C-alpha positions as a printed Julia matrix, in Angstrom:
434×3 Matrix{Float64}:
 299.18  229.37  56.82
 299.88  225.93  58.29
 302.52  223.52  57.04
 300.23  221.33  55.0
 298.95  224.24  52.91
 295.51  225.55  52.2
 292.7   223.42  50.77
 291.4   225.19  47.66
 288.0   224.02  46.43
 287.14  225.2   42.9
 283.56  224.7   41.74
 283.42  224.49  37.96
 285.97  223.35  35.37
 285.24  226.31  33.13
 287.91  228.51  31.54
 288.14  230.59  34.72
 288.12  227.68  37.16
 290.49  225.42  35.25
 292.96  228.23  34.48
 292.9   229.17  38.17
 293.72  225.58  39.18
 296.54  225.28  36.65
 298.2   228.59  37.49
 297.76  228.11  41.23
 299.51  224.74  41.07
 302.33  226.03  38.87
 302.89  229.22  40.88
 302.82  227.32  44.17
 305.82  225.24  43.07
 307.94  228.41  43.07
 306.39  229.9   46.19
 307.84  229.81  49.69
 304.39  229.06  51.1
 303.27  225.46  51.75
 301.77  223.84  48.66
 297.95  223.96  48.51
 295.67  220.97  48.02
 293.55  221.84  44.98
 290.24  220.15  44.17
 288.11  220.93  41.1
 284.49  219.75  40.88
 282.34  219.76  37.75
 279.46  217.69  36.4
 281.29  217.44  33.05
 284.7   215.81  32.74
 285.7   218.01  29.8
 286.34  221.65  28.97
 284.1   223.0   26.21
 286.16  225.16  23.84
 283.35  227.55  22.96
 285.19  229.45  20.22
 284.57  226.58  17.81
 281.15  225.5   19.14
 279.27  227.17  16.22
 281.19  224.89  13.83
 279.41  221.84  15.27
 276.16  222.74  13.51
 277.96  222.96  10.14
 279.98  219.78  10.77
 283.24  221.68  10.28
 284.51  220.18  13.49
 283.89  217.0   15.49
 282.37  217.3   19.0
 285.26  215.39  20.59
 287.76  217.82  19.08
 286.56  220.76  21.18
 285.84  218.85  24.39
 289.3   217.9   25.7
 289.11  215.94  28.99
 289.88  217.89  32.14
 292.29  215.19  33.29
 294.3   215.47  30.06
 294.47  219.26  30.39
 295.68  219.03  33.98
 298.25  216.44  32.95
 300.66  215.5   35.75
 299.69  218.41  37.99
 298.8   217.46  41.54
 295.2   218.63  41.19
 292.27  216.42  42.19
 289.34  216.4   39.77
 285.9   215.16  40.84
 283.13  214.59  38.3
 280.0   215.25  40.32
 276.77  217.22  40.33
 276.89  220.09  42.82
 273.64  220.11  44.78
 274.27  222.79  47.39
 276.91  225.38  48.26
 277.57  226.33  51.9
 279.4   229.65  51.8
 279.93  230.03  55.55
 281.73  226.69  55.8
 283.21  226.89  52.27
 281.66  223.55  51.45
 279.99  221.91  48.44
 277.48  219.09  48.76
 277.44  216.87  45.67
 275.86  213.62  44.55
 279.21  212.0   45.34
 279.83  213.37  48.78
 280.69  216.61  50.57
 283.87  218.58  49.9
 285.31  221.39  52.01
 288.06  223.94  51.54
 289.85  226.74  53.32
 289.36  228.71  50.12
 286.23  228.39  47.99
 286.28  229.53  44.35
 282.92  229.66  42.55
 283.26  229.36  38.78
 280.07  227.66  37.63
 279.54  229.84  34.58
 276.23  230.98  33.19
 273.12  229.6   31.55
 270.87  230.82  28.76
 268.7   233.79  29.73
 265.15  233.7   28.33
 264.2   236.87  30.24
 261.27  235.15  31.91
 259.5   234.15  28.68
 258.54  230.48  28.95
 257.63  230.22  25.27
 261.2   231.02  24.24
 262.47  228.29  26.55
 259.86  225.82  25.31
 260.12  226.44  21.58
 263.57  227.96  21.21
 266.89  226.24  20.63
 269.59  227.67  22.89
 273.21  227.51  21.78
 275.55  227.51  24.76
 276.55  223.91  25.49
 277.49  220.89  23.4
 274.05  219.21  23.78
 272.5   222.47  22.49
 274.66  222.35  19.35
 273.9   218.69  18.66
 270.2   219.18  19.33
 269.99  222.09  16.89
 271.97  220.19  14.26
 269.61  217.2   14.54
 266.59  219.47  14.3
 267.9   221.22  11.18
 268.6   217.87   9.51
 265.05  216.76  10.4
 263.67  219.9    8.75
 265.72  219.28   5.61
 264.66  215.64   5.45
 260.97  216.53   5.73
 261.18  219.48   3.33
 263.0   217.42   0.72
 260.07  215.04   0.36
 257.21  217.45   1.06
 254.92  218.62  -1.75
 253.06  221.09   0.48
 254.52  224.55  -0.29
 253.36  226.03   3.01
 254.95  223.21   4.99
 258.21  223.5    3.0
 258.36  227.24   3.63
 257.86  226.73   7.36
 260.45  223.96   7.57
 263.06  225.92   5.63
 262.67  229.21   7.5
 265.2   229.62  10.3
 264.91  232.51  12.77
 267.61  233.5   15.24
 267.4   235.97  18.11
 270.71  237.61  18.97
 273.53  238.97  16.8
 276.46  239.18  19.18
 279.75  237.44  18.39
 278.44  233.92  19.08
 275.11  234.63  17.4
 276.77  235.83  14.21
 278.89  232.7   14.02
 275.99  230.34  14.67
 273.87  231.93  11.94
 276.66  231.96   9.34
 277.68  228.35  10.09
 274.05  227.23   9.82
 273.6   229.14   6.57
 276.73  227.61   5.11
 275.68  224.1    6.12
 272.23  224.41   4.55
 273.72  226.04   1.43
 276.18  223.16   0.93
 273.64  220.35   1.27
 270.71  222.0   -0.55
 270.5   220.85  -4.15
 273.16  218.18  -3.58
 272.44  215.92  -0.63
 268.85  217.2   -0.62
 268.18  217.44  -4.34
 264.65  218.83  -4.1
 265.7   221.9   -2.11
 266.93  225.05  -3.83
 268.73  227.27  -1.32
 268.0   230.6   -3.02
 264.37  229.77  -3.77
 263.31  227.8   -0.69
 265.48  228.74   2.29
 264.92  231.86   4.4
 267.42  232.83   7.11
 266.32  235.62   9.48
 268.68  237.18  12.03
 266.86  239.42  14.53
 268.78  241.86  16.75
 267.01  244.17  19.18
 269.75  246.81  19.1
 270.44  249.2   16.2
 273.28  247.07  14.77
 274.8   243.6   14.87
 277.93  243.0   16.97
 276.86  245.88  19.22
 279.92  245.59  21.5
 282.36  246.15  18.61
 283.23  249.28  16.63
 280.68  250.45  14.05
 282.91  249.78  10.97
 283.24  246.15  12.08
 279.49  245.89  12.55
 278.76  247.41   9.13
 281.22  245.11   7.39
 279.66  242.06   9.09
 276.14  243.14   8.11
 277.09  243.57   4.44
 278.87  240.23   4.32
 275.94  238.38   5.9
 273.42  239.92   3.54
 275.56  238.84   0.6
 275.31  235.31   1.95
 271.53  235.49   1.75
 270.83  236.2    5.42
 267.93  238.54   6.19
 269.52  240.78   8.85
 266.95  242.76  10.85
 268.13  245.24  13.48
 265.87  247.05  15.96
 263.8   243.89  15.82
 262.69  241.86  18.82
 261.36  238.32  19.06
 258.23  238.87  21.14
 256.51  235.47  21.04
 256.98  231.89  19.93
 254.71  228.92  19.55
 254.31  225.63  17.69
 255.22  226.51  14.11
 255.59  230.28  14.43
 257.6   233.2   15.8
 256.5   236.81  16.22
 258.9   239.64  15.37
 258.36  243.26  16.37
 260.08  246.23  14.74
 258.81  249.59  15.92
 255.03  249.44  15.81
 254.99  246.61  13.25
 254.49  243.01  14.35
 255.07  240.14  11.93
 254.21  236.48  12.36
 256.78  234.2   10.73
 255.89  230.58  10.1
 258.88  228.52  11.19
 259.84  225.41  13.11
 263.17  226.9   14.22
 263.86  229.66  16.72
 267.53  229.79  17.71
 268.0   231.69  20.97
 271.43  233.33  21.38
 270.2   236.47  23.11
 271.41  236.47  26.67
 273.26  234.85  29.57
 272.49  234.78  33.29
 274.12  233.17  36.3
 273.77  229.49  37.09
 270.6   229.06  39.23
 272.69  227.45  41.98
 274.74  230.65  42.15
 271.76  232.99  41.81
 270.14  231.44  44.9
 273.13  231.97  47.2
 272.58  234.36  50.16
 274.88  237.14  48.88
 274.41  240.3   46.83
 273.62  239.69  43.13
 273.14  241.8   40.01
 270.07  241.6   37.77
 271.49  238.59  35.92
 272.01  236.69  39.18
 275.81  237.09  39.17
 277.6   237.37  42.51
 278.84  240.87  43.3
 282.58  240.79  43.93
 285.33  243.38  44.3
 288.24  243.74  41.86
 290.11  241.02  43.75
 287.15  238.64  43.25
 286.27  238.57  46.96
 282.64  237.98  47.96
 281.66  240.65  50.48
 281.03  239.27  53.96
 282.26  235.79  53.12
 285.94  235.41  54.07
 287.82  232.92  51.9
 285.1   232.88  49.23
 285.82  234.11  45.69
 283.83  234.17  42.43
 285.22  234.39  38.89
 284.01  233.9   35.33
 280.47  234.26  34.04
 278.88  233.87  37.49
 280.75  236.91  38.89
 279.87  240.59  38.58
 283.39  241.99  38.64
 283.83  245.74  38.08
 286.47  247.25  35.83
 288.49  250.35  36.74
 285.52  252.62  36.0
 283.1   250.54  38.06
 281.3   249.01  35.08
 280.81  245.2   35.1
 283.07  243.13  32.87
 281.45  241.13  30.07
 280.63  237.44  30.33
 283.2   236.32  27.76
 285.92  233.68  27.63
 288.47  236.45  27.13
 287.61  237.82  30.58
 287.48  234.38  32.21
 290.92  233.24  31.01
 292.46  236.36  32.56
 290.53  236.17  35.83
 291.6   232.6   36.67
 295.37  233.3   36.68
 294.81  236.68  38.38
 293.02  235.02  41.29
 295.77  232.38  41.51
 298.42  235.11  41.78
 296.44  236.92  44.47
 296.01  233.74  46.53
 299.75  233.11  46.42
 300.38  236.76  47.35
 298.03  236.46  50.35
 299.73  233.3   51.58
 303.12  234.98  51.3
 301.91  238.03  53.23
 301.71  240.38  50.25
 298.83  242.6   49.1
 296.37  241.35  46.5
 296.4   243.25  43.2
 293.04  244.47  41.82
 292.18  242.81  38.53
 292.75  244.84  35.38
 291.21  243.38  32.24
 293.29  243.74  29.08
 291.08  243.77  26.03
 292.84  242.12  23.1
 290.12  242.54  20.49
 287.51  240.19  19.05
 287.67  237.66  16.23
 284.37  236.72  14.59
 284.13  234.12  11.85
 281.29  234.64   9.4
 281.63  231.51   7.28
 284.39  229.83   5.31
 287.21  232.12   4.24
 285.6   235.18   5.8
 285.71  236.95   9.16
 285.65  240.35  10.82
 288.38  240.85  13.4
 289.66  243.75  15.47
 292.82  242.58  17.25
 294.44  245.29  19.4
 292.42  248.02  17.63
 293.2   246.92  14.06
 290.41  245.93  11.66
 291.11  242.79   9.63
 288.36  241.51   7.33
 287.89  238.77   4.74
 290.35  235.93   4.14
 293.06  237.52   6.29
 290.64  237.82   9.18
 289.48  234.22   8.74
 293.06  232.91   8.77
 293.76  234.99  11.87
 290.63  233.63  13.57
 291.6   230.02  12.82
 295.23  230.46  13.8
 294.6   232.24  17.1
 291.94  229.88  18.37
 293.7   226.78  17.07
 296.76  227.82  19.1
 294.58  228.26  22.19
 293.1   224.75  22.1
 294.44  223.34  25.37
 295.89  220.04  24.1
 298.02  219.0   21.13
 295.55  216.21  20.4
 292.72  218.74  20.0
 294.79  220.92  17.65
 295.69  217.96  15.46
 292.07  216.81  15.36
 290.87  220.31  14.44
 293.22  220.5   11.46
 292.08  217.04  10.37
 288.39  217.93  10.75
 288.72  221.12   8.71
 290.62  219.3    5.96
 288.06  216.51   5.66
 285.17  218.98   5.65
 286.84  221.01   2.9
 287.54  217.94   0.73
 284.36  215.94   1.3
 281.74  218.44   2.45
 279.56  218.19   5.56
 277.9   215.01   6.79
 274.15  214.95   7.38
 274.27  212.02   9.79
 272.01  212.52  12.78
 273.67  211.85  16.16
 271.13  210.48  18.63
 271.8   209.5   22.21
 269.83  209.33  25.45
 269.03  212.7   26.94
 269.8   214.7   23.81
 266.32  215.14  22.42
 264.03  217.81  23.82
 260.97  216.7   25.75
 258.86  219.17  23.77
 257.28  217.56  20.73
 257.25  220.02  17.85
 254.59  220.13  15.22
 256.0   218.69  11.99
């Protein structure tokens, strides 16, 4: 390594990429190796704290609260941040071509995350509402408010039924939280803000999961508890049920040999993730979801100095199985790669990544949650308090934590707002049938 230190180019200010930059900078200060020059590139100048993203639709939390700026997170660290759209990645030269110039590095770290996977069905992409990014959450919230506004003044029973039926595909951790937050929001405003809507009479919430149970990655007792709690909230939970088609004003559900057409204006799609298309098109080995195949030290085979972490990387665990595309994995991979880079520069061996599962925390509405931290099952109010405390403590800035507490307090005292937030680029190009 030369005296001026390596140039480290990190593509993506996701959990994995940003944590890698932070830890690499901090570890380098105590290292005997020359200090690296770290550059992070992302089209967004904020980090989306996805744990609280479902609370946007219910107005429990403000969008700015969970989008702390990257520059504030980095603070006084000597890390360059560039807000730019990445147009092309040159692996051989470890270079990224952006709309604001070309950037090169001695080390290239790819951490561009994933995108919603529609499994090749264009109708799901055209008529469904994904829920992965902040614009997705705001778009769904606006759409739901539109449905409530129209249903409140409609005298056509068929139209009201269609407007007030909400179907969601996917009952993983994020999917469960989105559905329960949406249900709670509609329940709170029905009969009050929208006086002509009776939640129990008019509203129909359908949660469709293709596997035999909800929360399929968690233990069965956790899944059963979540199912019972959701049904008590009025949610129609359907397992072994697939969404097979969607169109203007309808969704088709298939369970076994039975196919049902549901009249609805709302299909929420939380059923899969695949690699960013920019990553999926790179000339390296990929898995079926387009993720880059890497070894347990995050190295891309045949591309010296190129690493991939986070949702766009297919990283095996100790048994050879791929790790999940979760934030819990990403926040451990970023620091692990930083430690291995420092080790390499100091002439030491890289250490294969070992993921430490700490359990999952799943909120299912106000004052209720199902959690399994470190193998323990914690349900109800205790679980909800644990969920709030853990993720509040993990918000990356003090300002965000203070805002979150303020948002929750105001929502509890005053109830949710039904203001519609419009801005350029938010609305879908597809015009839905009213």
